[in-house]
């Protein structure tokens, strides 16, 4: 049976059905999903139950995976637990460092933009959903780029922004990030406008990890980043997903921002498992933007 692709919004996003990952899918279906990712930026795959090993095996069919960040639950493995409870079932202290670190996902961001080689795509599977809240929202930075005024396109054209995971965490609390995390993940430079080597379409690399922009005072840099995020995340350029158990969403970090909505972390339980497909190359080498990164 051919896979079915239904758009989620007029601008981006699609629901893909007609296959079962657990029962095995052939390379042609993987190629179709990958092709759809380039076209639609976010893909919803409903009713795809999976455990961690199945998720790693499925995600690896799209390319090598990133390792989970230092200091996170599952650090050094290929799966990240986005949850308010630990693998042994105990609730995290909602004001503790580990919970705060994850809560900073409520700011619009792009996964791994703070790594020299920013991620290609992320996959999140809904293992246990919150009773209320806990939606995830996406916004197209490619559609946003295409709606910028010519003036703004010129203004952002050659900008280099520094991305730092600590910066986004420290907006929430001084306790949200450890000294080890700060030391191991220093700020990295990235182009603010990137061109996808396959689609040739441009998109913005913006969001909460940006701590400064080259040759710009910090307050101006912050205002510009905020202005661009506001343009990108207008309701008509966004998609908010209310999760159902066994939903999977794959998103292209090169063309979308995303954020998690809060839920009751004290009385409710939510478990999402995250795997990340690595980017192909660092974006910035020897002071220059690399074509095709
Ligand atoms: C992520 C993320 C948001 C959420 O997994 O990268 O930002 O809603 N998640 O859990
Ligand atoms: Mn994220």
Short mmCIF file of C-alpha atoms and ligand atoms in Angstrom, two decimals:
data_model
loop_
_atom_site.label_atom_id
_atom_site.label_comp_id
_atom_site.label_asym_id
_atom_site.label_seq_id
_atom_site.Cartn_x
_atom_site.Cartn_y
_atom_site.Cartn_z
CA UNK A 1 0.00 0.00 0.00
CA UNK A 2 1.44 3.41 -0.87
CA UNK A 3 1.89 5.79 2.03
CA UNK A 4 -0.63 8.55 2.41
CA UNK A 5 0.46 12.17 2.94
CA UNK A 6 -2.10 14.74 4.17
CA UNK A 7 -1.03 18.35 4.77
CA UNK A 8 -1.41 19.60 8.37
CA UNK A 9 -1.50 23.34 7.58
CA UNK A 10 -1.52 25.29 4.29
CA UNK A 11 2.17 26.16 4.78
CA UNK A 12 3.92 23.18 6.32
CA UNK A 13 3.45 19.89 8.13
CA UNK A 14 1.92 16.61 6.98
CA UNK A 15 0.39 13.46 8.48
CA UNK A 16 1.85 10.23 7.12
CA UNK A 17 -0.11 6.97 7.37
CA UNK A 18 -0.34 3.62 5.64
CA UNK A 19 2.68 1.83 7.15
CA UNK A 20 3.70 0.26 10.44
CA UNK A 21 7.23 0.88 11.69
CA UNK A 22 6.93 -1.96 14.20
CA UNK A 23 5.99 -4.45 11.48
CA UNK A 24 8.87 -3.39 9.27
CA UNK A 25 9.15 -0.86 6.49
CA UNK A 26 11.28 -1.03 3.38
CA UNK A 27 13.93 1.44 2.23
CA UNK A 28 11.48 2.96 -0.28
CA UNK A 29 9.21 4.08 2.57
CA UNK A 30 12.20 5.53 4.45
CA UNK A 31 13.11 7.48 1.29
CA UNK A 32 9.49 8.71 0.99
CA UNK A 33 9.51 9.90 4.62
CA UNK A 34 12.86 11.65 4.12
CA UNK A 35 11.58 13.31 0.95
CA UNK A 36 8.43 14.43 2.78
CA UNK A 37 10.59 15.92 5.56
CA UNK A 38 12.28 18.20 3.02
CA UNK A 39 8.92 19.25 1.61
CA UNK A 40 6.78 19.58 4.76
CA UNK A 41 9.33 20.22 7.58
CA UNK A 42 7.27 18.40 10.21
CA UNK A 43 5.77 14.94 9.89
CA UNK A 44 3.15 13.42 12.17
CA UNK A 45 3.12 9.62 12.18
CA UNK A 46 0.12 8.57 14.31
CA UNK A 47 -0.31 5.13 15.92
CA UNK A 48 3.33 4.04 15.79
CA UNK A 49 4.04 2.31 19.12
CA UNK A 50 7.74 1.77 19.80
CA UNK A 51 10.24 1.13 22.56
CA UNK A 52 13.62 2.85 22.86
CA UNK A 53 15.51 0.25 20.82
CA UNK A 54 12.94 0.37 18.02
CA UNK A 55 13.08 4.16 18.04
CA UNK A 56 16.88 4.20 17.76
CA UNK A 57 16.79 1.61 14.94
CA UNK A 58 14.10 3.56 13.05
CA UNK A 59 15.77 6.95 13.50
CA UNK A 60 19.17 5.58 12.43
CA UNK A 61 17.76 4.71 9.03
CA UNK A 62 17.85 8.46 8.29
CA UNK A 63 21.47 8.95 9.35
CA UNK A 64 23.81 8.84 12.36
CA UNK A 65 22.33 9.97 15.67
CA UNK A 66 23.56 12.56 18.12
CA UNK A 67 24.41 11.58 21.66
CA UNK A 68 22.26 12.90 24.49
CA UNK A 69 23.67 16.04 26.13
CA UNK A 70 26.07 16.00 29.09
CA UNK A 71 24.21 16.11 32.40
CA UNK A 72 20.87 14.97 30.93
CA UNK A 73 19.14 11.69 31.92
CA UNK A 74 20.57 9.19 29.43
CA UNK A 75 23.66 11.34 28.73
CA UNK A 76 25.96 9.69 26.20
CA UNK A 77 23.22 7.32 24.94
CA UNK A 78 21.16 7.95 21.82
CA UNK A 79 17.85 8.59 23.56
CA UNK A 80 16.87 11.60 25.63
CA UNK A 81 14.02 11.31 28.13
CA UNK A 82 11.83 14.40 28.08
CA UNK A 83 9.89 13.72 31.24
CA UNK A 84 8.95 14.91 34.70
CA UNK A 85 9.90 11.53 36.18
CA UNK A 86 13.03 9.40 36.30
CA UNK A 87 13.46 5.90 34.83
CA UNK A 88 12.81 4.42 38.31
CA UNK A 89 9.40 6.16 38.40
CA UNK A 90 10.27 8.85 40.97
CA UNK A 91 9.06 12.35 40.12
CA UNK A 92 11.79 14.91 39.53
CA UNK A 93 11.94 17.87 41.88
CA UNK A 94 10.13 20.45 39.65
CA UNK A 95 12.52 23.16 40.87
CA UNK A 96 15.65 21.01 40.54
CA UNK A 97 18.27 21.48 37.84
CA UNK A 98 17.20 18.54 35.70
CA UNK A 99 13.54 19.66 35.56
CA UNK A 100 14.49 23.30 34.93
CA UNK A 101 16.81 22.26 32.09
CA UNK A 102 13.91 20.54 30.32
CA UNK A 103 11.42 23.30 31.17
CA UNK A 104 13.53 25.75 29.15
CA UNK A 105 12.16 23.91 26.09
CA UNK A 106 9.16 26.21 26.53
CA UNK A 107 11.16 28.91 24.72
CA UNK A 108 11.12 28.75 20.91
CA UNK A 109 14.29 26.94 19.87
CA UNK A 110 16.04 24.72 17.35
CA UNK A 111 17.59 21.53 18.71
CA UNK A 112 21.39 21.51 18.80
CA UNK A 113 21.88 24.91 17.18
CA UNK A 114 24.46 25.30 19.98
CA UNK A 115 26.60 22.49 18.52
CA UNK A 116 29.21 23.18 15.81
CA UNK A 117 27.32 20.74 13.60
CA UNK A 118 23.65 21.63 14.16
CA UNK A 119 21.14 18.78 14.02
CA UNK A 120 19.31 17.73 10.88
CA UNK A 121 16.11 16.46 12.43
CA UNK A 122 14.54 15.32 15.70
CA UNK A 123 12.07 12.57 16.43
CA UNK A 124 9.80 12.64 19.45
CA UNK A 125 7.57 9.72 20.41
CA UNK A 126 4.70 10.10 22.86
CA UNK A 127 4.96 7.29 25.40
CA UNK A 128 2.83 8.84 28.13
CA UNK A 129 0.90 12.05 27.58
CA UNK A 130 -0.14 14.67 30.13
CA UNK A 131 -3.83 14.85 31.04
CA UNK A 132 -3.83 18.58 30.35
CA UNK A 133 -1.17 20.69 28.66
CA UNK A 134 2.08 19.36 27.27
CA UNK A 135 1.35 20.26 23.63
CA UNK A 136 4.30 20.91 21.33
CA UNK A 137 4.20 23.80 18.88
CA UNK A 138 6.13 24.25 15.65
CA UNK A 139 6.76 27.28 13.42
CA UNK A 140 8.28 27.38 9.94
CA UNK A 141 11.47 29.44 9.71
CA UNK A 142 11.47 28.79 5.96
CA UNK A 143 7.98 30.21 5.34
CA UNK A 144 8.97 33.04 7.72
CA UNK A 145 12.09 33.87 5.72
CA UNK A 146 10.05 34.00 2.54
CA UNK A 147 7.66 36.57 4.07
CA UNK A 148 10.41 38.95 5.27
CA UNK A 149 10.56 42.40 3.69
CA UNK A 150 13.46 42.96 1.29
CA UNK A 151 14.89 45.34 3.89
CA UNK A 152 14.90 42.68 6.56
CA UNK A 153 16.32 40.08 4.16
CA UNK A 154 19.22 42.44 3.51
CA UNK A 155 19.67 43.12 7.22
CA UNK A 156 19.97 39.44 8.19
CA UNK A 157 21.76 38.22 5.05
CA UNK A 158 25.30 37.88 6.38
CA UNK A 159 24.75 37.84 10.12
CA UNK A 160 26.61 35.39 12.32
CA UNK A 161 24.89 34.56 15.61
CA UNK A 162 26.38 32.73 18.59
CA UNK A 163 24.26 29.94 20.06
CA UNK A 164 24.65 28.79 23.64
CA UNK A 165 22.43 26.27 25.44
CA UNK A 166 23.29 27.85 28.79
CA UNK A 167 21.87 31.17 27.56
CA UNK A 168 18.39 29.70 27.01
CA UNK A 169 18.48 27.86 30.35
CA UNK A 170 19.68 30.88 32.35
CA UNK A 171 16.67 32.87 31.13
CA UNK A 172 14.59 30.53 33.26
CA UNK A 173 16.77 30.22 36.35
CA UNK A 174 20.41 30.53 37.42
CA UNK A 175 20.08 26.91 38.60
CA UNK A 176 18.96 25.45 35.27
CA UNK A 177 22.41 24.54 33.99
CA UNK A 178 25.42 22.90 35.64
CA UNK A 179 29.05 24.07 35.53
CA UNK A 180 29.89 20.89 33.59
CA UNK A 181 27.27 21.71 30.94
CA UNK A 182 28.56 25.27 30.60
CA UNK A 183 32.15 24.11 30.23
CA UNK A 184 31.38 21.32 27.75
CA UNK A 185 29.06 23.37 25.52
CA UNK A 186 30.56 26.81 24.83
CA UNK A 187 28.78 29.20 22.43
CA UNK A 188 29.22 28.43 18.71
CA UNK A 189 28.81 30.68 15.64
CA UNK A 190 26.16 29.91 13.02
CA UNK A 191 24.84 31.72 9.97
CA UNK A 192 21.47 33.32 10.65
CA UNK A 193 20.24 32.56 7.14
CA UNK A 194 20.90 29.09 5.81
CA UNK A 195 20.29 27.65 2.38
CA UNK A 196 19.24 24.04 2.15
CA UNK A 197 21.55 22.28 -0.33
CA UNK A 198 18.76 20.08 -1.68
CA UNK A 199 15.77 22.43 -1.85
CA UNK A 200 17.87 25.62 -2.34
CA UNK A 201 15.31 27.35 -0.08
CA UNK A 202 16.46 29.71 2.66
CA UNK A 203 15.45 29.62 6.31
CA UNK A 204 16.26 31.47 9.52
CA UNK A 205 18.35 29.97 12.32
CA UNK A 206 17.02 31.91 15.30
CA UNK A 207 15.56 31.27 18.76
CA UNK A 208 16.36 31.10 22.43
CA UNK A 209 19.91 29.76 22.17
CA UNK A 210 21.19 32.94 20.48
CA UNK A 211 23.31 34.84 23.02
CA UNK A 212 24.84 37.47 20.70
CA UNK A 213 25.32 38.49 17.08
CA UNK A 214 28.66 39.48 15.55
CA UNK A 215 29.22 43.25 15.21
CA UNK A 216 26.00 44.17 17.01
CA UNK A 217 25.36 45.48 20.53
CA UNK A 218 23.72 42.81 22.73
CA UNK A 219 20.44 44.70 23.20
CA UNK A 220 20.07 45.17 19.44
CA UNK A 221 20.88 41.50 18.85
CA UNK A 222 18.29 40.41 21.37
CA UNK A 223 15.66 42.72 19.87
CA UNK A 224 16.36 41.43 16.36
CA UNK A 225 16.19 37.79 17.43
CA UNK A 226 12.91 38.49 19.24
CA UNK A 227 11.47 40.32 16.23
CA UNK A 228 12.35 37.44 13.90
CA UNK A 229 10.96 34.84 16.30
CA UNK A 230 7.73 36.87 16.57
CA UNK A 231 7.43 36.94 12.77
CA UNK A 232 8.14 33.21 12.49
CA UNK A 233 5.73 32.16 15.22
CA UNK A 234 2.63 34.06 14.13
CA UNK A 235 -0.40 31.75 14.46
CA UNK A 236 -0.79 31.43 10.69
CA UNK A 237 2.82 30.23 10.48
CA UNK A 238 2.59 27.73 13.36
CA UNK A 239 1.17 24.33 14.16
CA UNK A 240 0.32 23.27 17.71
CA UNK A 241 0.14 19.54 18.34
CA UNK A 242 -2.01 17.97 21.05
CA UNK A 243 -0.35 14.58 21.51
CA UNK A 244 -2.03 11.19 21.49
CA UNK A 245 -0.25 8.12 22.82
CA UNK A 246 2.03 6.51 20.19
CA UNK A 247 2.18 9.63 18.03
CA UNK A 248 5.56 10.29 16.50
CA UNK A 249 6.61 13.66 15.13
CA UNK A 250 9.74 14.12 13.06
CA UNK A 251 10.82 17.70 12.49
CA UNK A 252 13.49 19.28 10.35
CA UNK A 253 15.55 21.50 12.67
CA UNK A 254 16.85 23.36 9.64
CA UNK A 255 13.41 24.74 8.80
CA UNK A 256 11.39 24.92 12.02
CA UNK A 257 11.42 26.32 15.52
CA UNK A 258 9.56 24.46 18.24
CA UNK A 259 8.59 24.78 21.89
CA UNK A 260 6.94 22.62 24.54
CA UNK A 261 3.88 23.86 26.40
CA UNK A 262 3.78 23.45 30.19
CA UNK A 263 1.81 20.78 32.04
CA UNK A 264 1.32 19.92 35.69
CA UNK A 265 4.71 18.41 36.57
CA UNK A 266 3.75 17.76 40.19
CA UNK A 267 0.52 15.81 39.75
CA UNK A 268 0.70 14.53 36.19
CA UNK A 269 3.12 12.29 34.28
CA UNK A 270 4.46 12.85 30.79
CA UNK A 271 7.13 10.83 28.99
CA UNK A 272 8.41 11.67 25.53
CA UNK A 273 11.46 9.96 24.04
CA UNK A 274 13.67 12.05 21.79
CA UNK A 275 16.22 10.93 19.21
CA UNK A 276 18.21 13.36 17.07
CA UNK A 277 19.54 12.85 13.53
CA UNK A 278 22.89 14.62 13.29
CA UNK A 279 23.65 17.27 10.69
CA UNK A 280 26.09 16.40 7.92
CA UNK A 281 28.81 19.00 8.60
CA UNK A 282 29.68 21.94 10.84
CA UNK A 283 28.20 25.13 9.49
CA UNK A 284 31.13 27.38 10.30
CA UNK A 285 34.73 26.35 9.67
CA UNK A 286 37.83 28.61 9.78
CA UNK A 287 35.66 31.69 10.04
CA UNK A 288 33.54 30.83 6.98
CA UNK A 289 30.09 29.44 6.35
CA UNK A 290 30.27 26.07 4.63
CA UNK A 291 28.07 25.61 1.57
CA UNK A 292 25.67 22.74 2.06
CA UNK A 293 25.93 22.48 5.83
C1 LIG B 1 12.46 18.39 22.35
C2 LIG B 1 11.53 19.42 22.83
C3 LIG B 1 9.29 19.81 23.65
C4 LIG B 1 8.23 18.98 24.29
O1 LIG B 1 12.20 17.20 22.60
O2 LIG B 1 13.46 18.76 21.70
O3 LIG B 1 11.80 20.59 22.71
O4 LIG B 1 7.04 19.35 24.13
N1 LIG B 1 10.38 18.97 23.35
O5 LIG B 1 8.56 18.00 24.97
MN1 LIG B 2 13.69 20.79 21.49
#
